[in-house]
Amino acid sequence: MRATVLIADLLIYIPAVVLYCCCLKEISTKKKIANALCILLYPGLILIDYGHFQYNSVSLGFALWGVLGVSYDWDLLGSLAFCLAINYKQMELYHSLPFFCFLLGKCFKKGLKGKGFVLLIKLACTVVASFILCWLPFFTEREQTLQVLRRLFPVDRGLFEDKVANIWCTFSVFLKIRDILPHHIQLMISFCFTFLSLLPACIKLTLHPSPRGFRFTLVSCALSFFLFSFQVHEKSILLVSLPVCLVLREIPFMSTWFLLVSTFSMLPLLLKDELLMPSVVTVIAFFIACATSFSIFEKTSEEELQLKSFSISVRKYFPCFTFLPRIIQHLYVGLLLPWPLPRSTGSGSAGPAAMAHGPSRSAACGIFLDRGMNPCPLHQQADSQPLCHQGSPEGHSFDSETSNLFIFIFIIT
C-alpha cells in the first residue's frame, strides 16, 4: 500500500515540481535541476507520506498545479486544480485566500466593466462546477451531506487536541484557555485572530497582484492559519512548507532554515512511528543539496535579508534581546564542534571519554572534550555539582536513543 504514495507522487506532485522549476526565468538549466532536487528532497513531506503513511503530496501537488496555472495566466486551469486540492483535503483552506485575492486582483486590474468581469464570471462558473462535481455523490441525502461536513470540520474536539507549535498551545502553558473559555468563544477568538493576521497580506495582493507577491502571500497566510487557527495538527506545517519551497531560490538561507525547523517540529510524531534514523538521513540529504545548490551562507546580513527595520524596533523595545545572539554564538562555539558521541553499553557506561576520575570537567561531562579556550558548556555546569562514578547507574551516561536524539538536534542546529 505504501507504494501507492510513490504512484501518487509520480502522477501529481513530482511533475508539478519539475514543471514549476522549468518555468523559472533568468536561471540556468543546472540551477533549475538543483532547485527541483531540493524541493523533492524536503524531508518533512517524505517522512510524513512514506513513514507516517499519508497522501499529503496529492493535495499539495494539486495546489502546486494551481499555483502554476494562476501564475502564468492559465487562470481557469489553475482554479480547477486548486478546487481539486481543497476538495481532496480541506486543510488546503490555508492557501485559499491568496488564490482568491490574486484572481480577484487580476479581475480588478483588467477592469470589472470589461475583460475583468468576463474573467470573474468564468472563474465563478469553474469553481461552482468543480465543487458540484466533487460533492455530487453526497447530495443524495441532507443528513449525509451534514455528516461529511462534520467530519471535515471536527470543531467539537476543542481548540487543540495535542501540543503543537502554535500560539494557542504556547499560551496554554500560562493560561488554560480550554478550561476558562466556552467552546464557542474559543472558536470565535481563533477565527478573529486568524483573519486579522492574514488580512494585510491579502489586501496588498488584491491591490497589487503579482506572481512573486502571490508566493509570499501563500507563505504568510499559511503561517497565519498554522499559528492561530482552530484544531491545528503537527502535520499542518507541511502546508506552510510548500510555499516556502517555492521561494527557496529567492531567499535560500531563511527558506532552508525554516524547512529544517519545520521537520524538527514534527519530531514527536516521527518518534511515535520510529522514524528517528530516517529523519536524520533525509535532513542530511536535504541540507547537503541546499548547501551545494544555493549560497545559503551568503547574503545573510540584516540589510540583505530586509530585516534591519525589524531588528532596530526589537532592540528599541526589548533591549535585553541583544543578549540572545551572544548566547547563541557561545552555544555554537561550545556544541557545534565535531566531538565524538559515546557508545551506549549495557552497564550504563558512557564510553572511554567518560571513564576518567577526578575533578576534570571532561570526566564529569563524559561526552565532549574541552577545546582550547572554549570549554564545553556542560563542563561548566558540572563544576558546580558533585561528580559521580561514570560507570555507576547514577553517572552521567547516555543511552542510544538519547545519543541519536542529540545527533538529530546537532544536525538541525
Short mmCIF file of N, CA and C in Angstrom, two decimals, residues 144-283:
data_model
loop_
_atom_site.label_atom_id
_atom_site.label_comp_id
_atom_site.label_asym_id
_atom_site.label_seq_id
_atom_site.Cartn_x
_atom_site.Cartn_y
_atom_site.Cartn_z
N GLN A 144 -26.57 13.02 5.11
CA GLN A 144 -25.27 12.55 4.66
C GLN A 144 -24.33 13.72 4.37
N THR A 145 -24.87 14.77 3.77
CA THR A 145 -24.07 15.97 3.49
C THR A 145 -23.59 16.61 4.79
N LEU A 146 -24.47 16.73 5.77
CA LEU A 146 -24.09 17.31 7.06
C LEU A 146 -23.07 16.44 7.78
N GLN A 147 -23.18 15.13 7.63
CA GLN A 147 -22.23 14.22 8.25
C GLN A 147 -20.83 14.43 7.68
N VAL A 148 -20.76 14.60 6.37
CA VAL A 148 -19.47 14.85 5.73
C VAL A 148 -18.86 16.16 6.24
N LEU A 149 -19.69 17.19 6.35
CA LEU A 149 -19.20 18.48 6.85
C LEU A 149 -18.69 18.37 8.27
N ARG A 150 -19.40 17.59 9.11
CA ARG A 150 -18.95 17.42 10.50
C ARG A 150 -17.63 16.67 10.55
N ARG A 151 -17.44 15.74 9.63
CA ARG A 151 -16.17 15.00 9.57
C ARG A 151 -15.03 15.90 9.09
N LEU A 152 -15.35 16.79 8.16
CA LEU A 152 -14.33 17.67 7.62
C LEU A 152 -13.89 18.73 8.62
N PHE A 153 -14.83 19.21 9.42
CA PHE A 153 -14.54 20.27 10.40
C PHE A 153 -14.96 19.82 11.79
N PRO A 154 -14.12 19.02 12.46
CA PRO A 154 -14.49 18.48 13.78
C PRO A 154 -14.25 19.49 14.90
N VAL A 155 -15.03 20.56 14.89
CA VAL A 155 -14.82 21.64 15.87
C VAL A 155 -15.19 21.21 17.28
N ASP A 156 -15.94 20.10 17.43
CA ASP A 156 -16.33 19.65 18.76
C ASP A 156 -15.15 19.14 19.59
N ARG A 157 -14.04 18.91 18.95
CA ARG A 157 -12.86 18.40 19.68
C ARG A 157 -12.22 19.47 20.54
N GLY A 158 -12.51 20.72 20.29
CA GLY A 158 -11.91 21.79 21.08
C GLY A 158 -10.84 22.53 20.30
N LEU A 159 -10.23 23.49 20.98
CA LEU A 159 -9.25 24.36 20.32
C LEU A 159 -8.04 23.58 19.83
N PHE A 160 -7.58 22.61 20.59
CA PHE A 160 -6.46 21.77 20.16
C PHE A 160 -6.56 20.44 20.87
N GLU A 161 -5.98 19.42 20.24
CA GLU A 161 -6.02 18.09 20.82
C GLU A 161 -4.65 17.61 21.28
N ASP A 162 -3.59 18.32 20.92
CA ASP A 162 -2.25 17.92 21.31
C ASP A 162 -1.39 19.17 21.38
N LYS A 163 -0.14 18.99 21.79
CA LYS A 163 0.79 20.11 21.88
C LYS A 163 1.43 20.35 20.53
N VAL A 164 1.05 21.45 19.90
CA VAL A 164 1.56 21.82 18.59
C VAL A 164 2.23 23.19 18.71
N ALA A 165 3.17 23.47 17.81
CA ALA A 165 3.93 24.72 17.88
C ALA A 165 3.11 25.88 17.33
N ASN A 166 1.94 26.14 17.92
CA ASN A 166 1.17 27.32 17.51
C ASN A 166 0.90 28.20 18.73
N ILE A 167 0.22 29.29 18.49
CA ILE A 167 0.01 30.29 19.55
C ILE A 167 -0.80 29.73 20.71
N TRP A 168 -1.86 28.99 20.42
CA TRP A 168 -2.77 28.55 21.48
C TRP A 168 -2.12 27.53 22.40
N CYS A 169 -1.36 26.60 21.83
CA CYS A 169 -0.67 25.62 22.69
C CYS A 169 0.42 26.29 23.52
N THR A 170 1.07 27.29 22.94
CA THR A 170 2.10 28.02 23.70
C THR A 170 1.45 28.82 24.83
N PHE A 171 0.35 29.49 24.53
CA PHE A 171 -0.32 30.33 25.52
C PHE A 171 -0.95 29.48 26.63
N SER A 172 -1.35 28.26 26.31
CA SER A 172 -1.99 27.41 27.31
C SER A 172 -1.04 26.97 28.41
N VAL A 173 0.27 27.12 28.18
CA VAL A 173 1.24 26.82 29.24
C VAL A 173 1.04 27.77 30.42
N PHE A 174 0.66 29.01 30.13
CA PHE A 174 0.48 30.02 31.17
C PHE A 174 -0.99 30.18 31.58
N LEU A 175 -1.91 29.96 30.63
CA LEU A 175 -3.33 30.14 30.92
C LEU A 175 -4.12 29.05 30.22
N LYS A 176 -4.83 28.25 30.97
CA LYS A 176 -5.56 27.12 30.40
C LYS A 176 -6.84 27.62 29.71
N ILE A 177 -6.71 27.95 28.44
CA ILE A 177 -7.83 28.50 27.68
C ILE A 177 -8.98 27.51 27.62
N ARG A 178 -8.66 26.25 27.46
CA ARG A 178 -9.69 25.23 27.30
C ARG A 178 -10.59 25.15 28.52
N ASP A 179 -10.04 25.42 29.70
CA ASP A 179 -10.83 25.31 30.93
C ASP A 179 -11.54 26.61 31.29
N ILE A 180 -11.10 27.73 30.73
CA ILE A 180 -11.64 29.03 31.13
C ILE A 180 -12.73 29.51 30.19
N LEU A 181 -12.49 29.42 28.89
CA LEU A 181 -13.43 29.98 27.91
C LEU A 181 -14.37 28.91 27.38
N PRO A 182 -15.61 29.27 27.11
CA PRO A 182 -16.54 28.32 26.49
C PRO A 182 -16.08 27.95 25.08
N HIS A 183 -16.63 26.85 24.59
CA HIS A 183 -16.19 26.32 23.30
C HIS A 183 -16.44 27.30 22.17
N HIS A 184 -17.61 27.92 22.12
CA HIS A 184 -17.92 28.82 21.02
C HIS A 184 -17.08 30.09 21.06
N ILE A 185 -16.68 30.52 22.27
CA ILE A 185 -15.80 31.70 22.39
C ILE A 185 -14.41 31.36 21.87
N GLN A 186 -13.93 30.16 22.16
CA GLN A 186 -12.63 29.73 21.62
C GLN A 186 -12.64 29.75 20.10
N LEU A 187 -13.71 29.24 19.51
CA LEU A 187 -13.84 29.21 18.06
C LEU A 187 -13.85 30.61 17.48
N MET A 188 -14.57 31.53 18.14
CA MET A 188 -14.68 32.90 17.65
C MET A 188 -13.34 33.63 17.75
N ILE A 189 -12.65 33.46 18.87
CA ILE A 189 -11.35 34.12 19.05
C ILE A 189 -10.35 33.60 18.02
N SER A 190 -10.35 32.30 17.82
CA SER A 190 -9.44 31.71 16.84
C SER A 190 -9.70 32.27 15.44
N PHE A 191 -10.96 32.35 15.07
CA PHE A 191 -11.32 32.88 13.75
C PHE A 191 -10.88 34.34 13.62
N CYS A 192 -11.12 35.16 14.63
CA CYS A 192 -10.79 36.59 14.56
C CYS A 192 -9.28 36.79 14.44
N PHE A 193 -8.50 36.09 15.25
CA PHE A 193 -7.06 36.25 15.20
C PHE A 193 -6.50 35.77 13.86
N THR A 194 -7.02 34.66 13.35
CA THR A 194 -6.55 34.15 12.06
C THR A 194 -6.85 35.14 10.95
N PHE A 195 -8.08 35.66 10.94
CA PHE A 195 -8.49 36.57 9.89
C PHE A 195 -7.70 37.88 9.95
N LEU A 196 -7.51 38.43 11.14
CA LEU A 196 -6.80 39.70 11.27
C LEU A 196 -5.33 39.57 10.90
N SER A 197 -4.73 38.42 11.21
CA SER A 197 -3.30 38.25 10.93
C SER A 197 -3.02 38.09 9.44
N LEU A 198 -3.97 37.53 8.68
CA LEU A 198 -3.72 37.35 7.24
C LEU A 198 -4.28 38.49 6.39
N LEU A 199 -5.05 39.38 6.99
CA LEU A 199 -5.72 40.43 6.23
C LEU A 199 -4.77 41.38 5.51
N PRO A 200 -3.70 41.90 6.15
CA PRO A 200 -2.82 42.86 5.45
C PRO A 200 -2.22 42.30 4.17
N ALA A 201 -1.71 41.06 4.23
CA ALA A 201 -1.08 40.47 3.04
C ALA A 201 -2.11 40.26 1.93
N CYS A 202 -3.31 39.86 2.30
CA CYS A 202 -4.35 39.63 1.29
C CYS A 202 -4.80 40.94 0.64
N ILE A 203 -4.91 42.00 1.42
CA ILE A 203 -5.29 43.30 0.85
C ILE A 203 -4.23 43.79 -0.14
N LYS A 204 -2.97 43.65 0.26
CA LYS A 204 -1.89 44.09 -0.62
C LYS A 204 -1.88 43.29 -1.92
N LEU A 205 -2.09 41.97 -1.82
CA LEU A 205 -2.11 41.14 -3.02
C LEU A 205 -3.27 41.50 -3.93
N THR A 206 -4.43 41.82 -3.36
CA THR A 206 -5.58 42.20 -4.18
C THR A 206 -5.33 43.51 -4.92
N LEU A 207 -4.69 44.46 -4.25
CA LEU A 207 -4.44 45.76 -4.87
C LEU A 207 -3.27 45.72 -5.85
N HIS A 208 -2.28 44.86 -5.57
CA HIS A 208 -1.09 44.76 -6.43
C HIS A 208 -0.80 43.29 -6.73
N PRO A 209 -1.59 42.68 -7.61
CA PRO A 209 -1.38 41.25 -7.88
C PRO A 209 -0.11 41.01 -8.71
N SER A 210 0.70 40.06 -8.26
CA SER A 210 1.90 39.67 -9.00
C SER A 210 2.25 38.24 -8.58
N PRO A 211 2.88 37.46 -9.47
CA PRO A 211 3.25 36.09 -9.11
C PRO A 211 4.16 36.02 -7.88
N ARG A 212 5.12 36.94 -7.78
CA ARG A 212 6.02 36.94 -6.63
C ARG A 212 5.26 37.27 -5.34
N GLY A 213 4.42 38.28 -5.39
CA GLY A 213 3.61 38.62 -4.23
C GLY A 213 2.66 37.49 -3.85
N PHE A 214 2.17 36.78 -4.86
CA PHE A 214 1.28 35.64 -4.62
C PHE A 214 2.00 34.55 -3.83
N ARG A 215 3.25 34.25 -4.21
CA ARG A 215 4.01 33.21 -3.50
C ARG A 215 4.26 33.60 -2.05
N PHE A 216 4.65 34.83 -1.81
CA PHE A 216 4.92 35.25 -0.44
C PHE A 216 3.64 35.37 0.39
N THR A 217 2.53 35.71 -0.26
CA THR A 217 1.26 35.75 0.45
C THR A 217 0.82 34.34 0.84
N LEU A 218 1.12 33.37 0.01
CA LEU A 218 0.85 31.97 0.37
C LEU A 218 1.58 31.58 1.65
N VAL A 219 2.84 32.00 1.75
CA VAL A 219 3.61 31.71 2.96
C VAL A 219 3.00 32.40 4.17
N SER A 220 2.69 33.68 4.02
CA SER A 220 2.17 34.48 5.13
C SER A 220 0.82 33.94 5.62
N CYS A 221 -0.09 33.66 4.70
CA CYS A 221 -1.43 33.20 5.09
C CYS A 221 -1.38 31.79 5.68
N ALA A 222 -0.57 30.93 5.12
CA ALA A 222 -0.44 29.58 5.67
C ALA A 222 0.11 29.63 7.09
N LEU A 223 1.06 30.53 7.33
CA LEU A 223 1.60 30.69 8.69
C LEU A 223 0.54 31.24 9.63
N SER A 224 -0.29 32.15 9.15
CA SER A 224 -1.36 32.68 9.99
C SER A 224 -2.32 31.58 10.41
N PHE A 225 -2.70 30.73 9.47
CA PHE A 225 -3.57 29.61 9.80
C PHE A 225 -2.90 28.65 10.78
N PHE A 226 -1.63 28.36 10.54
CA PHE A 226 -0.93 27.42 11.42
C PHE A 226 -0.81 27.96 12.85
N LEU A 227 -0.58 29.27 12.98
CA LEU A 227 -0.35 29.84 14.30
C LEU A 227 -1.64 30.11 15.06
N PHE A 228 -2.72 30.49 14.37
CA PHE A 228 -3.91 30.98 15.06
C PHE A 228 -5.17 30.17 14.84
N SER A 229 -5.20 29.27 13.86
CA SER A 229 -6.47 28.65 13.52
C SER A 229 -6.86 27.56 14.51
N PHE A 230 -8.03 26.99 14.29
CA PHE A 230 -8.67 26.05 15.21
C PHE A 230 -8.24 24.63 14.86
N GLN A 231 -7.91 23.85 15.89
CA GLN A 231 -7.63 22.42 15.72
C GLN A 231 -6.45 22.18 14.76
N VAL A 232 -5.26 22.67 15.15
CA VAL A 232 -4.05 22.54 14.34
C VAL A 232 -3.33 21.23 14.69
N HIS A 233 -2.80 20.57 13.68
CA HIS A 233 -2.05 19.34 13.87
C HIS A 233 -0.59 19.58 13.47
N GLU A 234 0.32 18.73 13.99
CA GLU A 234 1.74 18.89 13.65
C GLU A 234 1.96 18.88 12.14
N LYS A 235 1.24 18.00 11.44
CA LYS A 235 1.45 17.85 10.00
C LYS A 235 1.02 19.08 9.22
N SER A 236 0.29 19.98 9.84
CA SER A 236 -0.18 21.18 9.13
C SER A 236 0.97 22.08 8.70
N ILE A 237 2.14 21.90 9.30
CA ILE A 237 3.29 22.71 8.90
C ILE A 237 3.68 22.42 7.46
N LEU A 238 3.26 21.28 6.92
CA LEU A 238 3.54 20.97 5.51
C LEU A 238 2.86 21.97 4.58
N LEU A 239 1.72 22.49 5.00
CA LEU A 239 1.00 23.47 4.18
C LEU A 239 1.72 24.82 4.15
N VAL A 240 2.56 25.07 5.13
CA VAL A 240 3.41 26.26 5.11
C VAL A 240 4.68 25.97 4.33
N SER A 241 5.16 24.75 4.43
CA SER A 241 6.45 24.40 3.83
C SER A 241 6.40 24.42 2.31
N LEU A 242 5.26 24.04 1.72
CA LEU A 242 5.19 24.05 0.25
C LEU A 242 5.42 25.45 -0.32
N PRO A 243 4.73 26.50 0.15
CA PRO A 243 5.04 27.84 -0.37
C PRO A 243 6.49 28.27 -0.08
N VAL A 244 7.02 27.84 1.07
CA VAL A 244 8.41 28.18 1.37
C VAL A 244 9.35 27.53 0.36
N CYS A 245 9.03 26.31 -0.06
CA CYS A 245 9.83 25.65 -1.10
C CYS A 245 9.81 26.45 -2.40
N LEU A 246 8.71 27.14 -2.67
CA LEU A 246 8.59 27.90 -3.90
C LEU A 246 9.45 29.16 -3.90
N VAL A 247 9.83 29.64 -2.72
CA VAL A 247 10.70 30.83 -2.64
C VAL A 247 12.11 30.45 -2.21
N LEU A 248 12.42 29.16 -2.31
CA LEU A 248 13.75 28.69 -1.88
C LEU A 248 14.86 29.36 -2.66
N ARG A 249 14.63 29.59 -3.94
CA ARG A 249 15.66 30.22 -4.78
C ARG A 249 15.84 31.69 -4.44
N GLU A 250 14.78 32.36 -4.01
CA GLU A 250 14.85 33.80 -3.77
C GLU A 250 15.46 34.14 -2.42
N ILE A 251 15.12 33.38 -1.38
CA ILE A 251 15.70 33.60 -0.05
C ILE A 251 16.19 32.25 0.48
N PRO A 252 17.32 31.75 -0.04
CA PRO A 252 17.76 30.38 0.30
C PRO A 252 18.07 30.16 1.77
N PHE A 253 18.69 31.15 2.43
CA PHE A 253 19.08 30.94 3.83
C PHE A 253 17.85 30.75 4.72
N MET A 254 16.91 31.70 4.65
CA MET A 254 15.74 31.65 5.54
C MET A 254 14.84 30.47 5.17
N SER A 255 14.73 30.16 3.88
CA SER A 255 13.89 29.05 3.45
C SER A 255 14.46 27.72 3.93
N THR A 256 15.77 27.54 3.75
CA THR A 256 16.40 26.29 4.20
C THR A 256 16.26 26.13 5.71
N TRP A 257 16.50 27.22 6.43
CA TRP A 257 16.38 27.17 7.89
C TRP A 257 14.96 26.82 8.31
N PHE A 258 13.98 27.44 7.68
CA PHE A 258 12.58 27.17 8.03
C PHE A 258 12.22 25.71 7.74
N LEU A 259 12.63 25.19 6.59
CA LEU A 259 12.27 23.82 6.22
C LEU A 259 12.92 22.81 7.16
N LEU A 260 14.13 23.09 7.62
CA LEU A 260 14.77 22.20 8.60
C LEU A 260 14.03 22.24 9.94
N VAL A 261 13.68 23.46 10.39
CA VAL A 261 12.98 23.60 11.67
C VAL A 261 11.58 22.99 11.58
N SER A 262 10.93 23.13 10.43
CA SER A 262 9.59 22.54 10.28
C SER A 262 9.64 21.03 10.41
N THR A 263 10.69 20.42 9.88
CA THR A 263 10.85 18.97 10.04
C THR A 263 11.09 18.62 11.50
N PHE A 264 11.92 19.41 12.16
CA PHE A 264 12.21 19.15 13.58
C PHE A 264 10.96 19.32 14.44
N SER A 265 10.05 20.22 14.04
CA SER A 265 8.84 20.44 14.83
C SER A 265 7.92 19.22 14.83
N MET A 266 8.09 18.34 13.86
CA MET A 266 7.27 17.13 13.81
C MET A 266 7.95 15.94 14.47
N LEU A 267 9.05 16.18 15.18
CA LEU A 267 9.81 15.10 15.78
C LEU A 267 8.99 14.22 16.73
N PRO A 268 8.13 14.77 17.62
CA PRO A 268 7.33 13.88 18.48
C PRO A 268 6.48 12.90 17.68
N LEU A 269 5.90 13.36 16.58
CA LEU A 269 5.11 12.48 15.73
C LEU A 269 5.99 11.45 15.04
N LEU A 270 7.16 11.87 14.60
CA LEU A 270 8.07 10.95 13.91
C LEU A 270 8.63 9.89 14.86
N LEU A 271 8.86 10.28 16.12
CA LEU A 271 9.35 9.31 17.10
C LEU A 271 8.32 8.23 17.39
N LYS A 272 7.02 8.60 17.36
CA LYS A 272 5.97 7.60 17.57
C LYS A 272 6.00 6.53 16.48
N ASP A 273 6.38 6.93 15.28
CA ASP A 273 6.46 5.99 14.16
C ASP A 273 7.84 5.38 13.99
N GLU A 274 8.75 5.63 14.97
CA GLU A 274 10.12 5.09 14.94
C GLU A 274 10.85 5.55 13.68
N LEU A 275 10.79 6.84 13.41
CA LEU A 275 11.39 7.40 12.21
C LEU A 275 12.56 8.31 12.52
N LEU A 276 13.24 8.08 13.63
CA LEU A 276 14.34 8.96 14.00
C LEU A 276 15.50 8.86 13.01
N MET A 277 15.93 7.64 12.71
CA MET A 277 17.05 7.48 11.79
C MET A 277 16.71 7.94 10.38
N PRO A 278 15.52 7.59 9.83
CA PRO A 278 15.16 8.18 8.53
C PRO A 278 15.13 9.71 8.57
N SER A 279 14.74 10.28 9.70
CA SER A 279 14.73 11.75 9.81
C SER A 279 16.14 12.31 9.69
N VAL A 280 17.09 11.67 10.37
CA VAL A 280 18.48 12.12 10.31
C VAL A 280 19.00 12.04 8.88
N VAL A 281 18.75 10.93 8.22
CA VAL A 281 19.26 10.72 6.87
C VAL A 281 18.66 11.72 5.88
N THR A 282 17.36 11.90 5.93
CA THR A 282 16.72 12.82 4.98
C THR A 282 17.09 14.27 5.25
N VAL A 283 17.26 14.63 6.52
CA VAL A 283 17.68 16.00 6.84
C VAL A 283 19.08 16.26 6.32
#
